[in-house]
Amino acid sequence: MFATLDQIFVLFKQWLVGLLPAGLQPVAGVLLCVVVIIGLFPGLFALTVLLERKGLARIQNRIGPNRAGPFGLLQPIADAIKSLTKEDIVPLSADGTVHFLAPLVLVVAVFMGFAVLPMGRNMVLVDMDASLLFFFAVGASTELSVFMAGWSSRNKYSLLGAMRAVAQMISYEVPLLMSSVAVVMMTGSLSLVKIVEAQNHYTWGLPHWYIFTPWGFAGFVMFAIAATAETNRSPFDLPEGESELVAGYFTEYSGFKFALFFLGEYLGMFSISGLGTTLFLGGWSAPFAFLGWVPSWIWFFGKLMLSICVFIWVRGTLPRLRQDQLMNFAWKFVLPMTLLNLFVAGLWRFLGDGWQRWVVCSAILVLAYVIVGRVEMRRQHVGPRSYRYAE
Amino acid sequence: MNIPFYLIAALTVLGGSAAVLLKNTVHCALALTIAFAGLAVLFLQLDAQFAGFAQILVYIGAVAILVVFAILLTRGSETPKDGVFSHTWLAGLAVAAAVFSVLGWAVLQSVPGLPYTPAAAPIVTVNDIGKALMGRYVLPLEIVAVLLTAALIGAVIVAMHEKEGTK
Amino acid sequence: MTGAATPLVGYLLVAALLFAIGLAGALTRRNAILVLIGIELMLNAANLNLIAFWRYGPHPEALTGMMFAIFSIAVAAAEAAVGLGLVISIHRHAKTTDLDQMNRMKG
């Protein structure tokens, strides 16, 4: 019974595909999965936007949207109708083709990342050997679309926002990759399916998730910081800082294209949360052995929504960083810590199964955090900001 | 022969030609990324999955972004008035055409000797590549690591602002 | 994959064409950045040749051509970084990236 419920989507797909002639079946199977992904995540996006508006309103002691439908539940639909019917304005001096292509490139690249995320037992669209590499490769293409959007608008705010966004995404992509490499080192595979399977074991009813090891915890914290910066979320949302840049790289976008950028941003959040869940939080595996009967996809999407809630909470809590602080933080704190974390992961692997490795690895990481994070950061005097390249 | 290959090859060559022909420098850089993406798909067609993804990650994710950054930092996005081609463009074009004709001639001459069908698709896992990098190719790997470090330091020093008076 | 249906000649011709395009770009453009773009295209064409020969060669399991391509990708990235750094430095010094105007050895 529970096994059927766990595999219900897989069985449903097999039944549906089985109705077609044999020659079409492989193509139809892939198409069906693609349609489900393309339908599911925008639906989740609508839900998340409402959740975010409500959550932020609560944090700021407001009520939030409550007019459209009961408790404002129909607000996403109202927003969608509004953005679809608004006039699509392209600035006169804008570069038409590039301006048009930028949101498309963004959404396509972000959707491709979902293809390799295992969303449940046997629920992955493409199980390839280098799926983690694929994820980062398509993730890198989103930077280009951000640049295209900012440059083609011929607006100084757009261009500044795009330059900021690209510089920030490049800087934080390095720690993002490095913190994932530690997981790859321990699993011995770049395949996300294998990474989840390696974490799906239990000792005394507790799971072997990577976050419950010293290097995994440090790696997860670094990953979360880099992921927040990579998706341009607060406190790293300088590229769209309203007080300085109007709306950053999508200032000149309106109507449906603006909605596509909005969608792309949230989809990027979903995919990076899904990756973090897969790498450090055990993907679709249950948090306790006795809960193993609950369908695997519930765990995956539960963890995904939990990390989205953390994103919203962080956005409502922390103030925005300044550009030089952002860069200093990436290159002088996050990157050294992830490099050290690689070394610690290697130590963990070769110190054997004793309690010693817990002590040694934790000691190294805590010491490094105290030295790099506390002492070095405090020594920096806060003076007037200096410009090196933008004079 | 198959149609996907023709389509991707045409896209790659078109992207490459646009990258060297267009007037606007930023358009050139964007066309270059089309050529890079087409090449990555060609790599995937040749069963070189790892190389294809590495191509996307390094070229589209890093080199193309570097190029557009350099264009913006050098104010190169404005089209110069006196043409975008060098005054010796005819000689350059002749050299390129000569090189292509020699290469094409050599390839077409050796058609009978070339293997028509490839060996059975080798299953190359990332594990194999890692083992090869750490075993047979460990010395090149180390040299590349040193080279990358040197390039990183060199690029920073070259592009760093020279302050008046200090060093 | 579908690669097996295309003979090696197709890949070699595409690579030769790309190489020639890159060479033409490097030799005819005035902007230093576009010369670098041409050089990148040439490097990529060579990579395509390496991978095609690896796939069609007698010993694909030895990984020689693929390794060569991966190393070449790494070296090309280093080359691009240094080259663009040089272009930026020259622009700061001479206020131009036009190669036709850079004809003095003295700053």
XYZ file of C-alpha atoms in Angstrom:
665
model
C 0.000 0.000 0.000
C 2.624 2.530 1.087
C 5.013 1.293 -1.588
C 2.309 1.992 -4.187
C 1.714 5.444 -2.761
C 5.454 6.107 -2.857
C 5.640 5.160 -6.533
C 2.188 6.472 -7.480
C 3.468 9.020 -9.994
C 5.859 6.544 -11.570
C 3.098 3.931 -11.905
C 0.671 6.518 -13.269
C 3.223 7.571 -15.879
C 3.845 3.948 -16.872
C 0.096 3.360 -17.221
C -0.409 6.497 -19.285
C 2.550 5.815 -21.547
C 1.476 2.192 -21.916
C -1.668 3.351 -23.734
C 0.444 4.585 -26.646
C 2.047 2.481 -29.411
C 5.446 1.049 -28.496
C 7.402 3.242 -30.899
C 6.250 6.472 -29.250
C 6.674 5.330 -25.657
C 10.192 6.641 -24.831
C 9.454 10.051 -26.345
C 6.056 10.231 -24.664
C 7.571 9.321 -21.294
C 10.086 12.148 -21.463
C 7.489 14.608 -22.766
C 5.109 13.739 -19.960
C 7.811 14.362 -17.333
C 8.725 17.674 -18.960
C 5.092 18.779 -18.995
C 4.714 17.855 -15.335
C 7.838 19.825 -14.381
C 6.761 22.828 -16.448
C 3.315 22.739 -14.876
C 4.273 21.928 -11.313
C 6.933 24.496 -10.548
C 5.083 27.581 -11.810
C 2.183 26.377 -9.641
C 4.533 26.187 -6.713
C 5.769 29.648 -7.720
C 2.278 31.106 -7.392
C 1.921 29.532 -3.964
C 5.339 30.779 -2.870
C 4.707 34.361 -3.951
C 1.575 34.431 -1.814
C 3.440 32.789 1.081
C 6.236 35.313 0.763
C 3.923 38.326 0.682
C 1.981 37.039 3.659
C 5.109 36.028 5.564
C 6.924 39.311 4.966
C 3.793 41.198 5.934
C 3.617 39.297 9.216
C 7.304 39.957 9.915
C 6.732 43.670 9.276
C 3.559 43.737 11.376
C 1.209 44.129 8.434
C -1.624 41.929 7.201
C -0.595 41.321 3.607
C -2.836 40.625 0.607
C -6.336 39.692 1.841
C -8.757 41.081 -0.749
C -8.776 38.576 -3.634
C -10.603 35.459 -2.492
C -10.671 33.994 1.022
C -7.525 35.059 2.958
C -6.160 36.510 -0.299
C -5.695 33.049 -1.740
C -6.630 34.156 -5.247
C -3.988 36.910 -5.232
C -1.555 34.954 -7.493
C -4.278 34.560 -10.122
C -5.049 38.255 -9.967
C -1.334 39.035 -10.319
C -1.049 36.686 -13.281
C -4.007 38.271 -15.083
C -2.592 41.707 -14.409
C 0.863 40.946 -15.768
C -0.526 39.140 -18.812
C -2.795 41.979 -19.841
C -0.361 44.821 -19.224
C 1.200 46.558 -22.171
C 4.609 45.245 -23.148
C 6.856 48.294 -23.435
C 10.229 48.084 -25.157
C 12.373 51.230 -24.831
C 12.949 53.060 -28.099
C 16.732 52.783 -27.969
C 16.751 49.216 -26.674
C 18.341 46.395 -28.593
C 15.135 44.621 -29.602
C 16.351 41.096 -30.267
C 18.536 40.781 -27.197
C 15.884 42.476 -25.070
C 13.377 39.864 -26.233
C 15.680 36.865 -25.851
C 16.978 37.596 -22.339
C 13.926 36.430 -20.306
C 13.518 33.375 -22.535
C 17.138 32.299 -22.038
C 16.750 32.751 -18.284
C 13.593 30.655 -17.954
C 14.799 27.892 -20.283
C 18.155 27.606 -18.506
C 16.509 27.491 -15.095
C 13.981 24.853 -16.165
C 16.759 22.637 -17.486
C 18.249 22.390 -14.013
C 15.170 20.537 -12.761
C 15.816 17.704 -15.199
C 18.482 16.132 -13.008
C 16.983 16.675 -9.537
C 15.723 13.423 -7.985
C 12.313 14.408 -6.582
C 11.516 11.015 -5.108
C 12.474 7.371 -5.339
C 12.842 6.640 -9.108
C 11.520 10.119 -9.832
C 14.182 11.812 -11.907
C 13.881 12.898 -15.512
C 17.451 12.198 -16.620
C 19.752 10.089 -14.483
C 23.112 10.818 -16.012
C 26.547 10.208 -14.682
C 27.604 13.853 -14.522
C 24.299 15.366 -13.415
C 25.834 17.724 -10.840
C 28.118 19.124 -13.536
C 25.093 19.522 -15.814
C 23.244 21.434 -13.111
C 26.085 23.899 -12.639
C 26.639 24.201 -16.386
C 23.058 25.294 -17.088
C 23.102 27.419 -13.938
C 26.066 29.304 -15.373
C 24.042 30.240 -18.446
C 21.635 32.329 -16.365
C 24.408 34.881 -15.799
C 24.485 35.537 -19.497
C 20.750 36.214 -19.634
C 21.074 38.695 -16.773
C 23.786 40.491 -18.688
C 21.694 40.448 -21.882
C 18.740 41.974 -20.038
C 20.800 44.715 -18.468
C 22.829 45.630 -21.510
C 20.047 45.574 -24.082
C 17.822 47.954 -22.086
C 20.217 50.873 -22.708
C 19.518 52.228 -19.263
C 22.241 53.030 -16.772
C 20.342 51.456 -13.893
C 19.822 48.261 -15.853
C 23.461 48.103 -16.861
C 24.712 48.776 -13.344
C 22.338 46.177 -11.976
C 23.476 43.623 -14.533
C 27.168 44.307 -13.822
C 26.536 43.929 -10.120
C 24.522 40.750 -10.639
C 27.090 39.123 -12.895
C 30.021 40.042 -10.652
C 28.147 38.708 -7.643
C 27.042 35.505 -9.358
C 30.559 34.745 -10.583
C 32.064 35.419 -7.165
C 29.596 33.207 -5.344
C 29.578 30.456 -7.927
C 33.083 29.449 -6.850
C 32.139 28.701 -3.198
C 28.912 27.087 -4.408
C 30.875 24.631 -6.532
C 33.552 24.127 -3.897
C 31.095 23.280 -1.138
C 29.442 20.714 -3.412
C 32.801 19.173 -4.275
C 33.139 18.015 -0.648
C 29.936 15.983 -1.087
C 31.216 14.558 -4.366
C 34.457 13.559 -2.638
C 32.583 11.605 0.034
C 30.093 9.950 -2.317
C 32.549 9.238 -5.093
C 30.028 10.195 -7.746
C 28.673 13.251 -9.558
C 25.293 11.569 -9.995
C 22.635 13.190 -7.810
C 20.706 9.896 -7.596
C 23.759 8.163 -6.137
C 24.364 11.064 -3.739
C 20.854 10.652 -2.314
C 21.215 6.895 -2.088
C 24.495 7.268 -0.205
C 22.651 9.315 2.457
C 19.655 6.974 2.697
C 21.017 4.824 5.557
C 20.116 4.877 9.207
C 21.993 4.233 12.467
C 19.789 3.959 15.580
C 16.930 5.349 13.543
C 18.857 8.491 12.615
C 19.773 9.261 9.015
C 23.260 9.540 7.522
C 22.619 12.935 5.990
C 25.746 14.881 5.204
C 24.587 17.850 7.246
C 25.085 15.756 10.391
C 28.873 15.659 9.943
C 31.276 18.541 10.736
C 32.333 19.059 7.120
C 28.782 18.605 5.904
C 27.420 21.198 8.314
C 30.102 23.726 7.381
C 29.565 22.900 3.709
C 25.814 23.366 4.056
C 26.203 26.771 5.682
C 28.576 27.885 2.918
C 26.261 26.418 0.297
C 23.272 28.250 1.758
C 25.126 31.574 1.766
C 26.361 31.107 -1.787
C 22.932 29.950 -2.951
C 21.278 33.038 -1.476
C 23.759 35.233 -3.320
C 23.444 33.204 -6.511
C 19.678 33.696 -6.620
C 20.025 37.441 -5.843
C 17.947 37.122 -2.701
C 18.108 39.421 0.275
C 20.537 40.172 1.989
C 22.454 39.822 -1.287
C 19.868 41.521 -3.502
C 22.076 44.438 -4.531
C 21.487 43.848 -8.253
C 17.892 44.927 -7.752
C 18.382 47.288 -4.831
C 15.284 49.463 -5.099
C 16.780 52.399 -3.257
C 19.665 52.743 -5.724
C 18.851 51.019 -8.982
C 15.048 51.204 -9.429
C 14.741 47.470 -10.158
C 18.196 46.515 -11.390
C 18.606 44.616 -14.607
C 14.882 44.262 -15.297
C 14.001 47.920 -14.836
C 12.948 48.249 -18.483
C 10.839 45.114 -18.583
C 7.094 45.223 -18.293
C 4.104 42.962 -18.646
C 4.721 39.345 -19.441
C 8.489 39.666 -19.805
C 8.705 41.067 -16.303
C 6.615 38.136 -15.110
C 9.090 35.793 -16.805
C 11.970 37.375 -14.899
C 10.007 37.072 -11.681
C 9.274 33.431 -12.496
C 12.907 32.786 -13.369
C 14.070 34.197 -10.062
C 11.733 31.984 -8.053
C 12.437 28.921 -10.178
C 16.132 29.499 -9.568
C 15.350 29.554 -5.860
C 13.462 26.250 -6.143
C 16.177 24.531 -8.130
C 18.999 25.665 -5.872
C 16.980 24.650 -2.792
C 16.346 21.291 -4.421
C 20.055 20.886 -5.045
C 20.921 21.821 -1.459
C 18.309 19.356 -0.221
C 19.752 16.649 -2.438
C 23.357 17.295 -1.515
C 23.165 17.874 2.229
C 19.659 17.096 3.525
C 19.285 13.591 2.158
C 17.038 14.440 -0.799
C 13.907 12.317 -0.651
C 14.960 10.183 2.341
C 12.971 10.342 5.572
C 14.422 12.124 8.625
C 13.810 9.114 10.893
C 13.910 5.426 10.058
C 10.401 4.819 11.437
C 8.979 7.424 9.071
C 10.272 5.503 6.049
C 6.734 4.590 4.993
C 5.819 8.178 4.112
C 6.105 8.657 0.316
C 9.539 9.921 -0.706
C 8.234 12.830 -2.791
C 6.508 14.283 0.281
C 9.879 14.517 2.002
C 11.560 16.133 -0.996
C 8.915 18.801 -1.466
C 8.592 19.269 2.299
C 12.293 19.999 2.595
C 12.098 22.239 -0.475
C 9.295 24.341 1.007
C 11.090 24.470 4.348
C 14.161 25.989 2.702
C 11.930 28.439 0.828
C 10.468 29.502 4.186
C 14.004 30.056 5.476
C 14.699 32.211 2.412
C 11.624 34.311 3.209
C 12.535 34.549 6.879
C 16.074 35.701 6.032
C 14.682 38.263 3.601
C 12.444 39.700 6.276
C 15.216 39.813 8.862
C 18.543 40.922 7.423
C 19.466 44.307 5.920
C 21.094 44.556 2.511
C 24.889 44.390 2.229
C 27.071 46.967 0.501
C 28.883 46.001 -2.703
C 32.407 45.993 -1.231
C 31.220 44.084 1.836
C 29.646 41.524 -0.464
C 32.850 40.967 -2.423
C 35.033 40.895 0.685
C 32.711 38.368 2.257
C 32.876 36.096 -0.794
C 36.589 36.143 -1.418
C 37.990 36.589 2.088
C 35.619 34.479 4.153
C 33.425 32.058 2.200
C 36.021 30.907 -0.314
C 38.825 30.176 2.211
C 36.344 28.335 4.410
C 35.115 26.138 1.551
C 38.697 25.352 0.541
C 39.485 24.369 4.116
C 36.301 22.332 4.151
C 37.597 20.267 1.245
C 40.699 19.465 3.273
C 38.571 18.574 6.297
C 36.397 16.298 4.170
C 39.539 14.496 3.056
C 40.655 14.116 6.692
C 37.220 12.756 7.622
C 37.501 10.169 4.884
C 40.916 8.908 5.956
C 40.743 9.151 9.756
C 38.634 5.990 9.979
C 35.439 5.303 11.855
C 36.329 6.472 15.348
C 35.223 9.386 17.513
C 38.617 11.030 16.820
C 37.549 12.290 13.434
C 34.603 14.117 14.953
C 36.889 15.924 17.388
C 39.658 16.703 14.880
C 37.387 17.889 12.077
C 35.143 19.983 14.333
C 38.171 21.531 16.039
C 39.761 22.562 12.732
C 36.537 24.092 11.411
C 35.692 25.983 14.602
C 39.258 27.278 14.874
C 39.242 28.431 11.255
C 35.873 30.116 11.736
C 37.139 31.955 14.811
C 40.343 33.072 13.074
C 38.967 33.953 9.627
C 35.466 34.976 10.534
C 35.809 36.723 13.846
C 39.326 38.111 14.211
C 40.138 38.972 10.596
C 36.749 40.468 9.848
C 36.861 42.595 12.962
C 40.290 43.996 12.109
C 38.977 45.581 8.951
C 38.434 49.238 9.577
C 35.293 50.666 8.086
C 36.286 53.694 6.052
C 34.992 55.526 3.022
C 34.532 53.153 0.116
C 37.145 53.145 -2.587
C 36.485 52.503 -6.261
C 39.064 50.670 -8.269
C 37.461 49.940 -11.612
C 34.522 52.279 -11.805
C 35.868 55.770 -11.868
C 24.261 11.272 -42.060
C 21.645 12.681 -39.786
C 19.685 15.863 -39.544
C 20.522 16.910 -35.945
C 24.185 17.007 -36.830
C 23.547 19.271 -39.818
C 21.369 21.610 -37.781
C 23.839 21.936 -34.943
C 26.811 22.258 -37.271
C 25.025 24.997 -39.207
C 24.138 26.785 -35.966
C 27.720 26.570 -34.727
C 29.201 27.867 -37.961
C 26.594 30.650 -38.168
C 27.333 31.661 -34.581
C 31.048 31.664 -35.299
C 30.651 33.731 -38.463
C 28.378 36.200 -36.714
C 30.932 36.501 -33.920
C 33.585 37.754 -36.313
C 31.333 39.669 -38.735
C 28.876 41.691 -36.650
C 29.524 45.363 -36.057
C 28.476 45.645 -32.440
C 31.050 44.069 -30.142
C 28.509 42.853 -27.593
C 26.530 41.139 -30.349
C 29.764 39.425 -31.367
C 30.241 38.124 -27.839
C 26.654 36.853 -27.702
C 27.035 35.146 -31.092
C 30.210 33.570 -29.760
C 28.218 31.929 -26.977
C 25.922 30.397 -29.615
C 28.988 28.880 -31.262
C 30.212 27.602 -27.881
C 26.832 26.064 -27.101
C 26.695 24.410 -30.524
C 30.151 22.944 -29.974
C 29.071 21.632 -26.573
C 26.128 19.852 -28.218
C 28.501 18.418 -30.845
C 30.651 17.083 -27.990
C 27.549 15.478 -26.475
C 26.771 13.901 -29.849
C 30.248 12.417 -29.809
C 29.485 10.753 -26.431
C 31.889 13.095 -24.637
C 29.457 14.089 -21.887
C 32.021 15.400 -19.432
C 33.827 17.491 -22.039
C 30.520 18.907 -23.269
C 29.399 20.040 -19.824
C 32.865 21.360 -19.046
C 32.657 23.325 -22.286
C 29.365 24.935 -21.219
C 30.594 25.633 -17.694
C 33.947 27.102 -18.703
C 33.136 28.833 -21.980
C 29.579 30.085 -21.509
C 29.818 30.487 -17.752
C 33.251 32.069 -17.569
C 34.931 33.023 -20.859
C 31.856 34.650 -22.444
C 31.165 36.587 -19.242
C 34.819 37.689 -19.105
C 34.594 38.869 -22.691
C 31.460 40.959 -22.119
C 32.965 42.411 -18.955
C 36.096 43.371 -20.860
C 33.970 44.944 -23.602
C 32.080 47.065 -21.104
C 35.209 48.049 -19.177
C 36.941 49.185 -22.364
C 33.834 50.995 -23.650
C 34.012 48.768 -26.702
C 30.260 48.511 -27.189
C 30.205 51.677 -29.280
C 30.837 50.954 -32.918
C 33.890 52.908 -34.149
C 33.328 55.337 -37.004
C 36.181 54.246 -39.245
C 34.970 50.663 -39.718
C 35.452 47.560 -37.633
C 37.842 45.803 -39.971
C 41.555 46.398 -40.115
C 42.905 48.018 -43.291
C 44.756 44.799 -44.093
C 41.519 42.816 -44.000
C 41.918 41.508 -47.542
C 45.240 39.864 -46.740
C 43.810 38.366 -43.551
C 40.820 36.989 -45.396
C 43.087 35.518 -48.082
C 45.216 33.783 -45.460
C 42.128 32.356 -43.746
C 40.679 31.172 -47.049
C 43.987 29.550 -47.962
C 44.147 27.783 -44.597
C 40.593 26.537 -44.999
C 41.170 25.282 -48.513
C 44.307 23.410 -47.447
C 42.550 21.895 -44.428
C 39.458 20.989 -46.421
C 41.545 19.522 -49.206
C 43.526 17.440 -46.717
C 40.343 16.162 -45.063
C 38.646 15.292 -48.350
C 41.792 13.636 -49.696
C 41.959 11.311 -46.715
C 38.264 10.314 -46.800
C 38.953 6.720 -47.940
C 41.398 6.199 -45.089
C 39.141 7.614 -42.387
C 37.125 5.236 -40.225
C 33.532 5.508 -41.401
C 31.780 4.063 -38.372
C 33.143 4.531 -34.887
C 33.958 1.773 -32.458
C 31.154 0.746 -30.125
C 30.236 3.658 -27.879
C 32.630 3.534 -24.947
C 30.973 3.965 -21.575
C 33.082 6.725 -20.080
C 32.027 7.476 -16.539
C 33.263 10.457 -14.593
C 35.029 7.905 -12.417
C 37.178 6.801 -15.355
C 38.089 10.391 -16.150
C 38.991 11.031 -12.526
C 41.145 7.930 -12.360
C 42.897 8.861 -15.585
C 43.509 12.410 -14.293
C 44.958 11.113 -11.043
C 46.910 8.279 -12.659
C 48.227 8.552 -16.172
C 47.699 12.288 -16.550
C 48.715 13.450 -13.089
C 51.734 15.394 -14.337
C 49.780 17.400 -16.951
C 47.132 18.003 -14.310
C 49.704 19.476 -11.930
C 51.181 21.600 -14.693
C 47.727 22.910 -15.612
C 47.139 23.714 -11.949
C 50.385 25.718 -11.812
C 49.495 27.404 -15.093
C 46.055 28.392 -13.836
C 47.512 29.803 -10.635
C 50.083 31.751 -12.598
C 47.394 33.027 -14.975
C 45.200 34.076 -12.055
C 47.985 36.053 -10.390
C 49.177 37.410 -13.725
C 45.737 38.588 -14.804
C 45.147 40.339 -11.490
C 48.526 42.082 -11.572
C 48.182 43.128 -15.222
C 44.685 44.514 -14.812
C 45.295 46.116 -11.408
C 45.265 49.860 -11.294
C 48.742 51.368 -11.132
C 48.640 53.967 -8.400
C 50.755 57.042 -8.810
C 53.771 57.085 -6.531
C 53.408 53.604 -5.076
C 55.489 50.859 -6.698
C 23.675 8.789 -28.882
C 23.184 9.711 -32.504
C 26.802 10.587 -33.225
C 27.550 7.222 -34.746
C 25.496 8.011 -37.838
C 27.672 10.945 -38.884
C 31.005 10.079 -40.441
C 34.175 11.627 -39.112
C 34.499 13.807 -42.224
C 31.534 15.934 -41.164
C 33.093 16.836 -37.845
C 36.488 17.485 -39.432
C 34.988 19.824 -42.023
C 33.015 21.745 -39.392
C 36.193 22.076 -37.331
C 38.185 23.273 -40.350
C 35.514 25.836 -41.189
C 35.377 27.124 -37.614
C 39.153 27.334 -37.512
C 39.193 29.372 -40.712
C 36.439 31.674 -39.387
C 38.378 32.201 -36.183
C 41.562 32.893 -38.112
C 39.780 35.362 -40.378
C 38.356 37.110 -37.329
C 41.718 37.286 -35.602
C 43.425 38.664 -38.705
C 40.832 41.188 -39.880
C 39.196 42.778 -36.829
C 40.521 45.966 -35.301
C 39.229 45.488 -31.779
C 41.656 43.540 -29.575
C 38.793 41.743 -27.816
C 37.475 40.441 -31.117
C 40.922 39.153 -31.993
C 40.766 37.185 -28.745
C 37.317 35.914 -29.726
C 38.801 34.657 -32.991
C 41.562 32.863 -31.104
C 39.002 31.228 -28.818
C 37.103 29.984 -31.856
C 40.278 28.461 -33.258
C 40.998 26.695 -29.975
C 37.458 25.343 -29.919
C 37.763 24.020 -33.445
C 40.895 22.143 -32.391
C 38.973 20.712 -29.428
C 36.259 19.435 -31.751
C 38.912 17.681 -33.828
C 40.447 16.107 -30.734
C 37.121 14.774 -29.498
C 36.066 13.531 -32.941
C 39.325 11.645 -33.379
C 38.995 10.234 -29.860
C 35.513 8.928 -30.637
C 36.365 7.455 -34.030
C 39.863 6.273 -33.172
C 40.750 2.651 -32.486
C 41.052 2.999 -28.678
C 38.374 5.307 -27.256
C 38.702 3.641 -23.842
C 42.203 5.120 -23.497
C 40.623 8.613 -23.218
C 43.633 10.312 -24.805
C 41.818 12.754 -27.077
C 39.192 13.614 -24.483
C 41.847 14.334 -21.849
C 43.665 16.530 -24.320
C 40.447 18.457 -24.955
C 39.764 18.899 -21.235
C 43.278 20.210 -20.642
C 42.922 22.476 -23.636
C 39.678 23.905 -22.203
C 41.497 24.675 -18.941
C 44.416 26.310 -20.747
C 42.049 28.337 -22.947
C 40.329 29.713 -19.859
C 43.688 30.852 -18.484
C 44.576 32.353 -21.847
C 41.307 34.283 -21.996
C 41.794 35.667 -18.490
C 45.326 36.890 -19.152
C 44.474 38.168 -22.621
C 41.495 40.194 -21.452
C 43.520 41.491 -18.502
C 46.105 42.722 -20.982
C 43.427 44.367 -23.121
C 42.010 46.201 -20.119
C 45.494 47.300 -19.076
C 46.277 48.562 -22.592
C 42.964 50.387 -22.745
C 43.728 52.129 -19.498
C 47.124 53.137 -20.835
C 46.393 54.069 -24.454
C 42.614 54.758 -24.184
C 41.920 52.514 -27.160
C 41.506 48.863 -28.016
C 42.041 49.462 -31.721
C 44.988 47.344 -32.798
C 45.695 49.515 -35.840
C 46.467 52.435 -33.536
C 48.763 50.435 -31.291
C 51.872 50.817 -33.359
C 54.297 52.278 -30.883
C 56.656 50.311 -28.692
C 56.984 53.284 -26.348
C 54.189 54.132 -23.946
